[in-house]
């Protein structure tokens, strides 16, 4: 099967030209050059994907350097891994030497050595991700499908390549549900059986690698689908036994997308919702294991603290200045998470009012104005706070009233 037409139709002209040029150059140098992985799968499915991964059988370094100089591009090489990223005119492709992987022990990162295209495809996660397209000039566009990827695309199946796949790398369990739910496929029955048998292998994976997979799930269009399936299969509970991928979460995620549209929600916001129903101790354990960046950690800690304030937040006679005092110390993303998660309408309304209105309220007088009026340095901040509170509660409405208030109260 030749996919040159699909390449022409689905990829932008710059990338098509690049592939043709690269194939010609590889042919001249005597190297084998292949387009591999997700982009091949997506070309066959007619899905947009501009992440080009190339595999070289031969001298990756000189081919990548030749391409970089031809395109006046930049090459970021990682000689230790035999990989390079080529960037030019806003485009970027990954180039790697064909390799064989062996796993010293389950869950460890693989040891890698140069190999053939066949071994490079065999080390991959699923048949649908283990196809290649030849780029060398004479056979440009030819599909290489050694493991039945095309048949599995037709049958809409996510299938591992060999029985030890999940033992070698249990992150593939997360990847399986991600592809299954993204593409509307099914995990193939034997693959599912091995996944269930091997669920304990997730304990061999570092928190960093699990976090990476979770972040990739949260970058999907509908992360709740993969989370529901991961919960059903016991994958999610391996990250933390109290995490749930249920209807509650699906509703909150949908609400969150409506709220942030047209932008997609941030990972931090999704994580805050996923962890919302955990106790503070459970959140601590999750954070310790997954080692999120500080931005996420602080937001989760804020959420835990805001939750303890909710009872006061819904007190009947709480004035706007009281809402402000309660919520002003917290990060907006944490407040958004609580607003989107809570079942209490008044709490939601008040957080929304704070985020959209109250937190932007400021007195008309500045610190410099107050200094000119004779307020001593030590009292300026306090006076500005009083003026802001009076503005919030509507007892002062104009600059003149502010001036009068300062004169009367200083
Ligand atoms: N891969 C793998 N096992 C992993 C991670 C990656 O076999 N644990 C392989 C897959 O063949 C995958 C390729 O490496 O297609 C690139 O990985 P990644 O960038 O994670 O996947 P993409 O296919 O590029 O992205 P996506 O599938 O999300 O579109």
Short mmCIF file of C-alpha atoms and ligand atoms in Angstrom, two decimals:
data_model
loop_
_atom_site.label_atom_id
_atom_site.label_comp_id
_atom_site.label_asym_id
_atom_site.label_seq_id
_atom_site.Cartn_x
_atom_site.Cartn_y
_atom_site.Cartn_z
CA UNK A 1 0.00 0.00 0.00
CA UNK A 2 1.37 3.41 -0.92
CA UNK A 3 0.43 6.39 1.24
CA UNK A 4 2.06 9.18 -0.79
CA UNK A 5 -1.38 10.56 -1.70
CA UNK A 6 -2.52 10.59 1.92
CA UNK A 7 0.71 12.36 2.89
CA UNK A 8 0.10 15.00 0.21
CA UNK A 9 -3.51 15.53 1.26
CA UNK A 10 -3.11 15.49 5.02
CA UNK A 11 0.20 17.17 5.73
CA UNK A 12 1.06 20.80 5.01
CA UNK A 13 3.19 21.38 1.91
CA UNK A 14 6.27 22.32 4.00
CA UNK A 15 6.26 18.93 5.73
CA UNK A 16 5.57 17.03 2.50
CA UNK A 17 8.53 18.78 0.86
CA UNK A 18 10.64 17.97 3.87
CA UNK A 19 9.77 14.25 3.71
CA UNK A 20 10.55 14.06 -0.01
CA UNK A 21 13.87 15.90 0.47
CA UNK A 22 14.84 13.78 3.47
CA UNK A 23 14.02 10.57 1.58
CA UNK A 24 16.16 11.69 -1.36
CA UNK A 25 19.05 12.61 0.90
CA UNK A 26 18.85 9.30 2.78
CA UNK A 27 18.89 7.41 -0.50
CA UNK A 28 22.01 9.29 -1.63
CA UNK A 29 23.75 8.60 1.69
CA UNK A 30 22.82 4.92 1.68
CA UNK A 31 20.67 5.19 4.83
CA UNK A 32 17.16 3.86 5.30
CA UNK A 33 14.66 6.53 6.40
CA UNK A 34 11.14 5.90 7.73
CA UNK A 35 8.22 7.84 9.12
CA UNK A 36 7.00 5.92 12.18
CA UNK A 37 4.61 5.80 15.12
CA UNK A 38 1.57 7.96 15.81
CA UNK A 39 1.68 9.96 12.59
CA UNK A 40 1.45 6.81 10.44
CA UNK A 41 -1.54 5.64 12.48
CA UNK A 42 -3.19 9.04 12.12
CA UNK A 43 -2.51 9.31 8.38
CA UNK A 44 -4.35 6.01 7.96
CA UNK A 45 -7.19 7.18 10.19
CA UNK A 46 -7.43 10.59 8.51
CA UNK A 47 -6.69 12.38 11.79
CA UNK A 48 -4.62 15.55 11.98
CA UNK A 49 -1.12 14.95 13.41
CA UNK A 50 1.91 17.09 12.70
CA UNK A 51 4.30 15.33 15.11
CA UNK A 52 6.66 13.67 12.69
CA UNK A 53 8.91 10.92 14.07
CA UNK A 54 11.60 9.62 11.73
CA UNK A 55 13.71 6.52 12.18
CA UNK A 56 17.06 6.05 10.43
CA UNK A 57 18.76 2.78 9.64
CA UNK A 58 22.27 4.16 9.26
CA UNK A 59 24.13 7.33 10.15
CA UNK A 60 21.57 9.54 11.90
CA UNK A 61 24.08 12.23 12.80
CA UNK A 62 25.27 13.03 9.29
CA UNK A 63 21.76 12.74 7.78
CA UNK A 64 20.32 15.07 10.43
CA UNK A 65 23.20 17.53 9.96
CA UNK A 66 22.74 17.44 6.19
CA UNK A 67 19.03 18.20 6.56
CA UNK A 68 19.65 20.97 9.08
CA UNK A 69 22.10 22.67 6.76
CA UNK A 70 19.84 22.25 3.71
CA UNK A 71 16.90 23.82 5.60
CA UNK A 72 19.04 26.39 7.45
CA UNK A 73 17.49 24.86 10.54
CA UNK A 74 18.64 24.12 14.06
CA UNK A 75 19.60 20.69 15.31
CA UNK A 76 19.32 19.71 18.96
CA UNK A 77 21.16 16.40 19.14
CA UNK A 78 21.19 13.86 21.99
CA UNK A 79 24.04 11.60 20.84
CA UNK A 80 23.69 9.37 23.93
CA UNK A 81 20.19 8.33 22.82
CA UNK A 82 20.87 8.52 19.09
CA UNK A 83 18.09 11.10 18.74
CA UNK A 84 17.86 14.63 17.41
CA UNK A 85 15.24 17.31 17.03
CA UNK A 86 15.37 19.32 13.85
CA UNK A 87 13.71 22.75 13.84
CA UNK A 88 13.24 25.14 10.95
CA UNK A 89 10.76 27.91 10.09
CA UNK A 90 8.50 27.02 13.01
CA UNK A 91 8.44 23.30 12.11
CA UNK A 92 9.95 20.51 14.15
CA UNK A 93 10.61 16.79 13.58
CA UNK A 94 12.22 14.09 15.71
CA UNK A 95 14.86 11.88 14.16
CA UNK A 96 16.15 8.73 15.88
CA UNK A 97 18.43 5.84 15.06
CA UNK A 98 16.58 2.54 14.71
CA UNK A 99 17.03 0.76 18.02
CA UNK A 100 16.49 -2.38 20.01
CA UNK A 101 15.41 -2.17 23.62
CA UNK A 102 15.93 -4.59 26.45
CA UNK A 103 14.52 -4.28 29.94
CA UNK A 104 16.90 -5.18 32.78
CA UNK A 105 13.91 -5.47 35.12
CA UNK A 106 10.20 -4.68 34.90
CA UNK A 107 9.46 -0.97 35.10
CA UNK A 108 13.06 0.10 34.55
CA UNK A 109 13.85 2.37 31.64
CA UNK A 110 15.07 0.20 28.76
CA UNK A 111 18.68 -0.20 27.71
CA UNK A 112 18.97 0.78 24.13
CA UNK A 113 21.27 -0.21 21.30
CA UNK A 114 21.25 0.41 17.57
CA UNK A 115 19.03 -2.00 15.67
CA UNK A 116 17.00 -2.43 12.51
CA UNK A 117 13.67 -0.87 11.60
CA UNK A 118 12.07 -4.23 12.38
CA UNK A 119 13.48 -4.30 15.93
CA UNK A 120 12.57 -0.64 16.35
CA UNK A 121 8.96 -1.36 15.47
CA UNK A 122 8.89 -4.45 17.67
CA UNK A 123 9.91 -2.47 20.78
CA UNK A 124 6.76 -0.33 20.47
CA UNK A 125 3.60 -0.40 22.52
CA UNK A 126 0.73 -1.35 20.19
CA UNK A 127 0.35 -2.69 16.66
CA UNK A 128 -1.43 0.50 15.57
CA UNK A 129 1.66 2.48 16.66
CA UNK A 130 4.15 0.04 15.13
CA UNK A 131 3.79 0.83 11.45
CA UNK A 132 6.22 2.78 9.29
CA UNK A 133 6.25 4.53 5.93
CA UNK A 134 9.33 4.22 3.77
CA UNK A 135 10.73 7.60 2.66
CA UNK A 136 13.70 6.58 0.50
CA UNK A 137 13.13 7.87 -3.00
CA UNK A 138 12.37 4.65 -4.91
CA UNK A 139 9.85 3.32 -2.39
CA UNK A 140 8.58 6.65 -1.06
CA UNK A 141 5.20 6.29 0.65
CA UNK A 142 5.18 2.47 0.98
CA UNK A 143 3.53 1.24 4.19
CA UNK A 144 5.53 -1.21 6.31
CA UNK A 145 3.19 -3.17 8.54
CA UNK A 146 4.95 -6.17 10.11
CA UNK A 147 2.68 -6.63 13.11
CA UNK A 148 -0.84 -6.30 11.73
CA UNK A 149 -1.39 -2.64 12.59
CA UNK A 150 -3.58 -2.00 9.56
CA UNK A 151 -5.88 -4.91 10.39
CA UNK A 152 -6.15 -3.62 13.97
CA UNK A 153 -7.01 -0.13 12.73
CA UNK A 154 -9.77 -1.74 10.68
CA UNK A 155 -10.92 -3.84 13.62
CA UNK A 156 -10.55 -0.80 15.94
CA UNK A 157 -8.34 -2.72 18.36
CA UNK A 158 -5.53 -1.73 20.69
CA UNK A 159 -3.26 -4.78 20.76
CA UNK A 160 0.20 -5.25 22.28
CA UNK A 161 2.95 -6.80 20.19
CA UNK A 162 4.06 -9.54 22.57
CA UNK A 163 3.02 -11.16 25.84
CA UNK A 164 5.64 -9.43 28.00
CA UNK A 165 4.73 -5.94 26.85
CA UNK A 166 3.02 -4.77 30.06
CA UNK A 167 5.65 -6.47 32.21
CA UNK A 168 8.41 -4.61 30.37
CA UNK A 169 6.60 -1.31 30.62
CA UNK A 170 3.42 -0.98 32.66
CA UNK A 171 2.96 2.66 31.56
CA UNK A 172 1.50 1.02 28.47
CA UNK A 173 -1.63 0.26 30.52
CA UNK A 174 -2.27 3.99 30.74
CA UNK A 175 -1.41 4.35 27.08
CA UNK A 176 -3.83 1.55 26.15
CA UNK A 177 -6.80 3.26 27.76
CA UNK A 178 -5.75 6.62 26.34
CA UNK A 179 -5.74 5.34 22.75
CA UNK A 180 -8.82 3.19 23.27
CA UNK A 181 -10.86 6.11 24.49
CA UNK A 182 -9.40 8.71 22.15
CA UNK A 183 -10.03 6.64 19.05
CA UNK A 184 -13.20 4.87 20.15
CA UNK A 185 -11.36 1.51 19.88
CA UNK A 186 -11.42 -1.52 22.20
CA UNK A 187 -8.48 -3.11 23.97
CA UNK A 188 -8.15 -6.47 22.22
CA UNK A 189 -9.29 -9.40 24.46
CA UNK A 190 -5.89 -11.09 25.02
CA UNK A 191 -4.28 -7.69 25.58
CA UNK A 192 -7.00 -6.92 28.12
CA UNK A 193 -6.43 -10.22 29.88
CA UNK A 194 -2.68 -9.55 30.14
CA UNK A 195 -3.33 -6.01 31.31
CA UNK A 196 -5.58 -7.26 34.12
CA UNK A 197 -3.11 -9.99 35.10
CA UNK A 198 -0.24 -7.52 35.12
CA UNK A 199 -1.95 -4.66 36.96
CA UNK A 200 0.49 -5.07 39.88
CA UNK A 201 3.34 -4.17 37.53
CA UNK A 202 2.21 -0.55 37.84
CA UNK A 203 3.90 -0.63 41.25
CA UNK A 204 7.24 -0.98 39.47
CA UNK A 205 6.85 2.37 37.73
CA UNK A 206 8.23 5.60 39.18
CA UNK A 207 5.83 8.39 40.13
CA UNK A 208 7.49 10.62 37.53
CA UNK A 209 6.57 8.27 34.71
CA UNK A 210 3.01 7.82 35.97
CA UNK A 211 2.65 11.60 36.26
CA UNK A 212 3.82 11.93 32.68
CA UNK A 213 1.15 9.46 31.49
CA UNK A 214 -1.52 11.16 33.60
CA UNK A 215 -0.58 14.53 32.13
CA UNK A 216 -0.95 13.08 28.66
CA UNK A 217 -4.39 11.76 29.56
CA UNK A 218 -5.33 15.22 30.82
CA UNK A 219 -4.28 16.71 27.47
CA UNK A 220 -6.85 14.59 25.63
CA UNK A 221 -10.05 16.25 24.39
CA UNK A 222 -12.14 14.22 26.88
CA UNK A 223 -9.80 13.00 29.63
CA UNK A 224 -12.71 11.74 31.72
CA UNK A 225 -13.24 8.89 29.25
CA UNK A 226 -9.75 7.45 29.77
CA UNK A 227 -10.01 8.09 33.52
CA UNK A 228 -13.31 6.21 33.70
CA UNK A 229 -11.80 3.26 31.88
CA UNK A 230 -8.61 3.42 33.96
CA UNK A 231 -10.77 3.34 37.08
CA UNK A 232 -12.80 0.41 35.79
CA UNK A 233 -9.63 -1.61 35.11
CA UNK A 234 -7.99 -0.76 38.45
CA UNK A 235 -5.26 1.33 36.80
CA UNK A 236 -6.31 4.60 38.43
CA UNK A 237 -6.46 3.08 41.90
CA UNK A 238 -2.79 2.16 41.53
CA UNK A 239 -2.00 5.87 41.41
CA UNK A 240 -4.04 6.45 44.55
CA UNK A 241 -6.77 4.14 45.90
CA UNK A 242 -9.16 7.04 46.55
CA UNK A 243 -9.08 8.50 43.03
CA UNK A 244 -12.31 8.01 41.10
CA UNK A 245 -13.12 8.27 37.41
CA UNK A 246 -16.88 8.47 37.88
CA UNK A 247 -19.90 10.50 36.74
CA UNK A 248 -19.15 13.26 39.25
CA UNK A 249 -15.74 13.78 37.68
CA UNK A 250 -17.08 13.60 34.12
CA UNK A 251 -19.63 16.32 34.91
CA UNK A 252 -17.00 18.54 36.51
CA UNK A 253 -14.59 18.10 33.59
CA UNK A 254 -17.31 18.99 31.09
CA UNK A 255 -18.26 22.04 33.16
CA UNK A 256 -14.59 23.03 33.32
CA UNK A 257 -14.22 22.92 29.54
CA UNK A 258 -17.27 25.15 29.15
CA UNK A 259 -15.76 27.53 31.67
CA UNK A 260 -12.31 27.80 30.03
CA UNK A 261 -13.49 27.69 26.36
CA UNK A 262 -12.13 28.38 23.84
CA UNK A 263 -8.94 27.39 25.72
CA UNK A 264 -8.60 23.84 27.01
CA UNK A 265 -8.43 23.60 30.82
CA UNK A 266 -4.94 23.59 32.29
CA UNK A 267 -3.53 20.34 33.63
CA UNK A 268 -3.43 21.96 37.08
CA UNK A 269 -7.16 22.68 36.99
CA UNK A 270 -7.98 19.12 35.92
CA UNK A 271 -5.67 17.65 38.57
CA UNK A 272 -7.32 19.83 41.23
CA UNK A 273 -10.72 18.40 40.27
CA UNK A 274 -9.41 14.84 40.13
CA UNK A 275 -7.96 15.23 43.64
CA UNK A 276 -10.87 17.32 44.99
CA UNK A 277 -12.53 14.52 46.95
CA UNK A 278 -9.32 13.35 48.61
CA UNK A 279 -8.58 14.20 52.23
CA UNK A 280 -5.63 16.56 52.89
CA UNK A 281 -3.52 13.55 53.93
CA UNK A 282 -4.42 11.71 50.73
CA UNK A 283 -3.53 14.80 48.67
CA UNK A 284 -0.14 14.94 50.43
CA UNK A 285 0.53 11.30 49.57
CA UNK A 286 -0.48 11.80 45.95
CA UNK A 287 1.76 14.86 45.65
CA UNK A 288 4.68 13.02 47.21
CA UNK A 289 4.30 10.15 44.76
CA UNK A 290 3.67 12.05 41.54
CA UNK A 291 5.96 15.02 42.25
CA UNK A 292 4.00 17.59 40.31
CA UNK A 293 5.70 20.94 39.67
CA UNK A 294 5.23 23.54 42.40
CA UNK A 295 2.51 25.35 40.48
CA UNK A 296 0.27 22.26 40.72
CA UNK A 297 1.31 21.45 44.29
CA UNK A 298 0.45 24.94 45.55
CA UNK A 299 -2.92 24.86 43.79
CA UNK A 300 -3.82 21.51 45.39
CA UNK A 301 -2.79 22.83 48.81
CA UNK A 302 -4.88 25.97 48.25
CA UNK A 303 -7.88 23.85 47.29
CA UNK A 304 -7.57 21.87 50.53
CA UNK A 305 -7.50 25.15 52.50
CA UNK A 306 -10.38 26.75 50.61
CA UNK A 307 -12.50 23.68 51.35
CA UNK A 308 -12.07 24.36 55.07
CA UNK A 309 -13.43 27.92 54.55
CA UNK A 310 -16.57 26.90 52.67
CA UNK A 311 -18.78 26.85 55.74
CA UNK A 312 -17.97 30.50 56.50
CA UNK A 313 -18.19 31.42 52.83
CA UNK A 314 -21.88 30.49 52.73
CA UNK A 315 -22.87 32.35 55.93
CA UNK A 316 -26.00 34.30 55.19
CA UNK A 317 -24.85 37.80 56.13
CA UNK A 318 -21.30 37.66 54.84
CA UNK A 319 -20.62 41.07 53.22
CA UNK A 320 -18.54 41.38 50.02
CA UNK A 321 -15.56 42.53 52.11
CA UNK A 322 -15.88 39.29 54.10
CA UNK A 323 -15.83 37.24 50.90
CA UNK A 324 -12.76 39.17 49.82
CA UNK A 325 -10.95 38.60 53.13
CA UNK A 326 -11.69 34.88 52.95
CA UNK A 327 -10.60 34.28 49.36
CA UNK A 328 -7.95 36.85 48.54
CA UNK A 329 -4.96 34.73 49.59
CA UNK A 330 -5.69 31.89 47.19
CA UNK A 331 -4.57 31.28 43.63
CA UNK A 332 -7.29 31.90 41.00
CA UNK A 333 -6.90 28.37 39.57
CA UNK A 334 -7.55 26.88 43.02
CA UNK A 335 -10.65 29.08 43.40
CA UNK A 336 -11.86 28.06 39.96
CA UNK A 337 -11.42 24.39 40.89
CA UNK A 338 -13.53 24.77 44.03
CA UNK A 339 -16.13 26.81 42.16
CA UNK A 340 -16.40 24.08 39.51
CA UNK A 341 -16.34 21.23 42.01
CA UNK A 342 -18.64 22.33 44.79
CA UNK A 343 -22.26 21.21 45.00
CA UNK A 344 -23.24 24.25 47.07
CA UNK A 345 -24.76 26.92 44.78
CA UNK A 346 -24.06 29.85 47.15
CA UNK A 347 -20.37 28.89 47.46
CA UNK A 348 -20.13 28.72 43.68
CA UNK A 349 -21.83 32.11 43.26
CA UNK A 350 -19.64 33.82 45.83
CA UNK A 351 -16.39 32.46 44.40
CA UNK A 352 -17.53 33.51 40.96
CA UNK A 353 -18.38 36.99 42.24
CA UNK A 354 -14.95 37.22 43.85
CA UNK A 355 -13.11 36.05 40.72
CA UNK A 356 -15.01 38.23 38.28
CA UNK A 357 -15.74 41.31 40.32
CA UNK A 358 -14.58 41.67 43.90
CA UNK A 359 -10.90 40.89 43.43
CA UNK A 360 -10.61 43.73 40.90
CA UNK A 361 -12.09 46.38 43.22
CA UNK A 362 -9.60 49.07 44.24
CA UNK A 363 -9.91 52.48 45.90
CA UNK A 364 -9.45 55.51 43.62
CA UNK A 365 -6.88 57.00 46.01
CA UNK A 366 -3.36 55.61 45.77
CA UNK A 367 -0.68 55.25 48.42
CA UNK A 368 0.95 58.40 47.05
CA UNK A 369 -2.35 60.33 47.42
CA UNK A 370 -2.61 59.19 51.04
CA UNK A 371 1.00 60.22 51.76
CA UNK A 372 0.23 63.66 50.35
CA UNK A 373 -2.79 63.82 52.64
CA UNK A 374 -0.47 63.29 55.58
CA UNK A 375 -1.06 59.57 56.31
CA UNK A 376 2.10 58.08 57.80
CA UNK A 377 3.89 55.27 55.92
CA UNK A 378 2.94 52.69 58.54
CA UNK A 379 -0.79 53.35 58.08
CA UNK A 380 -1.05 53.58 54.31
CA UNK A 381 -1.66 49.90 53.62
CA UNK A 382 -4.24 49.62 56.36
CA UNK A 383 -6.05 52.75 55.10
CA UNK A 384 -6.09 51.45 51.53
CA UNK A 385 -7.56 48.16 52.80
CA UNK A 386 -10.28 50.01 54.71
CA UNK A 387 -11.11 52.07 51.61
CA UNK A 388 -11.26 48.94 49.46
CA UNK A 389 -13.54 47.22 51.96
CA UNK A 390 -15.81 50.26 52.05
CA UNK A 391 -15.89 50.25 48.23
CA UNK A 392 -16.69 46.52 48.25
CA UNK A 393 -19.57 46.98 50.68
CA UNK A 394 -20.87 50.07 48.87
CA UNK A 395 -20.48 52.45 51.82
CA UNK A 396 -18.09 54.56 49.69
CA UNK A 397 -18.79 55.10 45.99
CA UNK A 398 -16.61 57.99 44.77
CA UNK A 399 -13.18 59.51 45.13
CA UNK A 400 -14.67 62.47 47.00
CA UNK A 401 -16.22 60.11 49.54
CA UNK A 402 -12.86 58.38 49.94
CA UNK A 403 -11.14 61.71 50.63
CA UNK A 404 -13.82 62.59 53.17
CA UNK A 405 -13.52 59.19 54.85
CA UNK A 406 -9.73 59.57 55.15
CA UNK A 407 -10.06 63.06 56.61
CA UNK A 408 -12.62 61.89 59.14
CA UNK A 409 -10.81 58.73 60.17
CA UNK A 410 -7.16 59.76 60.35
N1 LIG B 1 6.11 4.22 22.53
C1 LIG B 1 6.07 2.97 23.07
N2 LIG B 1 5.96 2.75 24.41
C2 LIG B 1 5.92 3.81 25.25
C3 LIG B 1 5.96 5.11 24.74
C4 LIG B 1 6.05 5.30 23.36
O1 LIG B 1 6.11 2.02 22.32
N3 LIG B 1 5.83 3.60 26.57
C5 LIG B 1 6.22 4.40 21.07
C6 LIG B 1 4.90 4.32 20.29
O2 LIG B 1 5.14 3.63 19.09
C7 LIG B 1 4.58 5.75 19.95
C8 LIG B 1 5.97 6.38 19.85
O3 LIG B 1 6.80 5.63 20.74
O4 LIG B 1 3.86 5.85 18.75
C9 LIG B 1 6.01 7.83 20.21
O5 LIG B 1 5.53 7.98 21.51
P1 LIG B 1 4.58 9.16 21.90
O6 LIG B 1 5.17 10.46 21.51
O7 LIG B 1 4.22 8.97 23.34
O8 LIG B 1 3.30 8.82 21.03
P2 LIG B 1 2.77 9.48 19.71
O9 LIG B 1 2.22 8.37 18.92
O10 LIG B 1 3.79 10.35 19.06
O11 LIG B 1 1.65 10.44 20.24
P3 LIG B 1 0.13 10.11 20.31
O12 LIG B 1 0.04 8.66 20.13
O13 LIG B 1 -0.33 10.59 21.65
O14 LIG B 1 -0.50 10.82 19.17
#
